[in-house]
Amino acid sequence: MNAENRGRVVLLTASHRVAPGLLSWPAWQALHGADRVLCPDADHPQLPYLKEAGVTVEVLRPTAEELVEACAGGRTVLVLPSGEGDRALTDGLARLAGSGRVAMPDLELLPGSYDLPGARLLDLVQVMDRIRRECPWTSRQTHPGLAKYAIEEAYELVEAIEDEDREALREELGDVLLQVVFHARIAEEDAEEPFSVDDVAGTIVEKLIHRHPHVFGDATAETPEDVKEHWLRTKAAEKRRDSVTDGVPLGQPGLALAAKLAGRVRTAGLDVPLPAADGIGYELLALAVRAEAAGVDPEAALRAAGRLYRDAIRAAEGLETP
């Protein structure tokens, strides 16, 4: 069979994370130019838009042999696979091509739409929604019940950063992200004040834009110090706090709490003497304030020392450092 008589198979892929109907111009050209358009999924989200555009789609699932036969005489057959793809069809075409016994049509994989950056977040939201509905454990969780996991995941993320473990870092970022999406999904069910993950994202987007006038507005920032000044000024205007201690979570680890308070005092230019009393707690407070003034994170410093202490203990036990 002459090459021009073998025809052409076009496999048109479309991302389920992009709104149906938003196809590339080459995709629309291929759809209108094909002799036949086939789709194995009667519920494919693109079908209503193709019908509206005047494209006739046959809902059927051809085998590889049937597809090759449909291309005889130089015809072009376009296949719109389901969202999960059609592994049986592509494997069948590969098997026929590898056999050497069949005159194969030209094969073309044509992306009809592409994922935007962050598109996989839509998958996470969708998966979380289903788990919340169908999982016996997940469906019963509450904000208070999950609070401890948010703290644990945050510490595991910090550990991955300090260990410079890239694989662990990626995994732990995902675990932290899960906590955000999980809480947002629970919040959707609140009878009085519901909100969704889109509301969460919208709030932080507005906050970032407002606190970066040197990026999204007319303000100027030449140094990191200028940026911090913008941030603190806009944050103070937003919160309208009476005290520099407002907004400091008292439930955080002690060293971090002491350093945070010391930073607020230093930034505000206040002269606040440390409590004069005896005891380990007050000594630790003084050390945390001293560390903050020197630009050292006392929590990180203590963890680093603790790691070395852990290594020394394992060495004394005759064990290798993990």
PDB file of N, CA and C in Angstrom, residues 204-214 216 230-231 233-235 237-238:
ATOM      1  N   ILE A 204      -5.108  34.786  50.744  1.00  0.00           N
ATOM      2  CA  ILE A 204      -3.658  34.956  50.784  1.00  0.00           C
ATOM      3  C   ILE A 204      -3.160  35.705  49.560  1.00  0.00           C
ATOM      4  N   VAL A 205      -3.831  35.549  48.415  1.00  0.00           N
ATOM      5  CA  VAL A 205      -3.450  36.315  47.227  1.00  0.00           C
ATOM      6  C   VAL A 205      -3.642  37.808  47.484  1.00  0.00           C
ATOM      7  N   GLU A 206      -4.792  38.164  48.041  1.00  0.00           N
ATOM      8  CA  GLU A 206      -5.053  39.573  48.340  1.00  0.00           C
ATOM      9  C   GLU A 206      -4.037  40.114  49.343  1.00  0.00           C
ATOM     10  N   LYS A 207      -3.711  39.307  50.328  1.00  0.00           N
ATOM     11  CA  LYS A 207      -2.755  39.743  51.349  1.00  0.00           C
ATOM     12  C   LYS A 207      -1.370  39.956  50.737  1.00  0.00           C
ATOM     13  N   LEU A 208      -0.924  39.032  49.895  1.00  0.00           N
ATOM     14  CA  LEU A 208       0.396  39.155  49.283  1.00  0.00           C
ATOM     15  C   LEU A 208       0.485  40.392  48.392  1.00  0.00           C
ATOM     16  N   ILE A 209      -0.561  40.634  47.627  1.00  0.00           N
ATOM     17  CA  ILE A 209      -0.556  41.810  46.753  1.00  0.00           C
ATOM     18  C   ILE A 209      -0.525  43.084  47.577  1.00  0.00           C
ATOM     19  N   HIS A 210      -1.327  43.116  48.627  1.00  0.00           N
ATOM     20  CA  HIS A 210      -1.401  44.322  49.458  1.00  0.00           C
ATOM     21  C   HIS A 210      -0.086  44.588  50.187  1.00  0.00           C
ATOM     22  N   ARG A 211       0.602  43.515  50.595  1.00  0.00           N
ATOM     23  CA  ARG A 211       1.821  43.686  51.372  1.00  0.00           C
ATOM     24  C   ARG A 211       3.072  43.786  50.498  1.00  0.00           C
ATOM     25  N   HIS A 212       2.881  43.782  49.198  1.00  0.00           N
ATOM     26  CA  HIS A 212       4.014  43.967  48.280  1.00  0.00           C
ATOM     27  C   HIS A 212       3.735  45.133  47.331  1.00  0.00           C
ATOM     28  N   PRO A 213       3.578  46.325  47.876  1.00  0.00           N
ATOM     29  CA  PRO A 213       3.297  47.487  47.014  1.00  0.00           C
ATOM     30  C   PRO A 213       4.445  47.821  46.077  1.00  0.00           C
ATOM     31  N   HIS A 214       5.648  47.350  46.412  1.00  0.00           N
ATOM     32  CA  HIS A 214       6.811  47.583  45.547  1.00  0.00           C
ATOM     33  C   HIS A 214       6.805  46.653  44.335  1.00  0.00           C
ATOM     34  N   PHE A 216       3.421  45.212  43.154  1.00  0.00           N
ATOM     35  CA  PHE A 216       2.119  45.388  42.509  1.00  0.00           C
ATOM     36  C   PHE A 216       1.623  46.828  42.536  1.00  0.00           C
ATOM     37  N   HIS A 230       7.950  47.685  54.456  1.00  0.00           N
ATOM     38  CA  HIS A 230       6.636  47.708  53.800  1.00  0.00           C
ATOM     39  C   HIS A 230       5.704  46.689  54.456  1.00  0.00           C
ATOM     40  N   TRP A 231       6.242  45.499  54.657  1.00  0.00           N
ATOM     41  CA  TRP A 231       5.442  44.398  55.191  1.00  0.00           C
ATOM     42  C   TRP A 231       4.903  44.742  56.582  1.00  0.00           C
ATOM     43  N   ARG A 233       4.613  47.680  58.004  1.00  0.00           N
ATOM     44  CA  ARG A 233       3.718  48.838  57.990  1.00  0.00           C
ATOM     45  C   ARG A 233       2.309  48.450  57.530  1.00  0.00           C
ATOM     46  N   THR A 234       2.228  47.709  56.427  1.00  0.00           N
ATOM     47  CA  THR A 234       0.909  47.312  55.931  1.00  0.00           C
ATOM     48  C   THR A 234       0.242  46.320  56.870  1.00  0.00           C
ATOM     49  N   LYS A 235       1.031  45.441  57.487  1.00  0.00           N
ATOM     50  CA  LYS A 235       0.475  44.478  58.428  1.00  0.00           C
ATOM     51  C   LYS A 235      -0.104  45.181  59.646  1.00  0.00           C
ATOM     52  N   ALA A 237      -1.276  48.216  59.737  1.00  0.00           N
ATOM     53  CA  ALA A 237      -2.495  48.921  59.321  1.00  0.00           C
ATOM     54  C   ALA A 237      -3.662  47.945  59.183  1.00  0.00           C
ATOM     55  N   GLU A 238      -3.383  46.728  58.720  1.00  0.00           N
ATOM     56  CA  GLU A 238      -4.435  45.726  58.554  1.00  0.00           C
ATOM     57  C   GLU A 238      -4.966  45.257  59.906  1.00  0.00           C
TER      58      GLU A 238
END
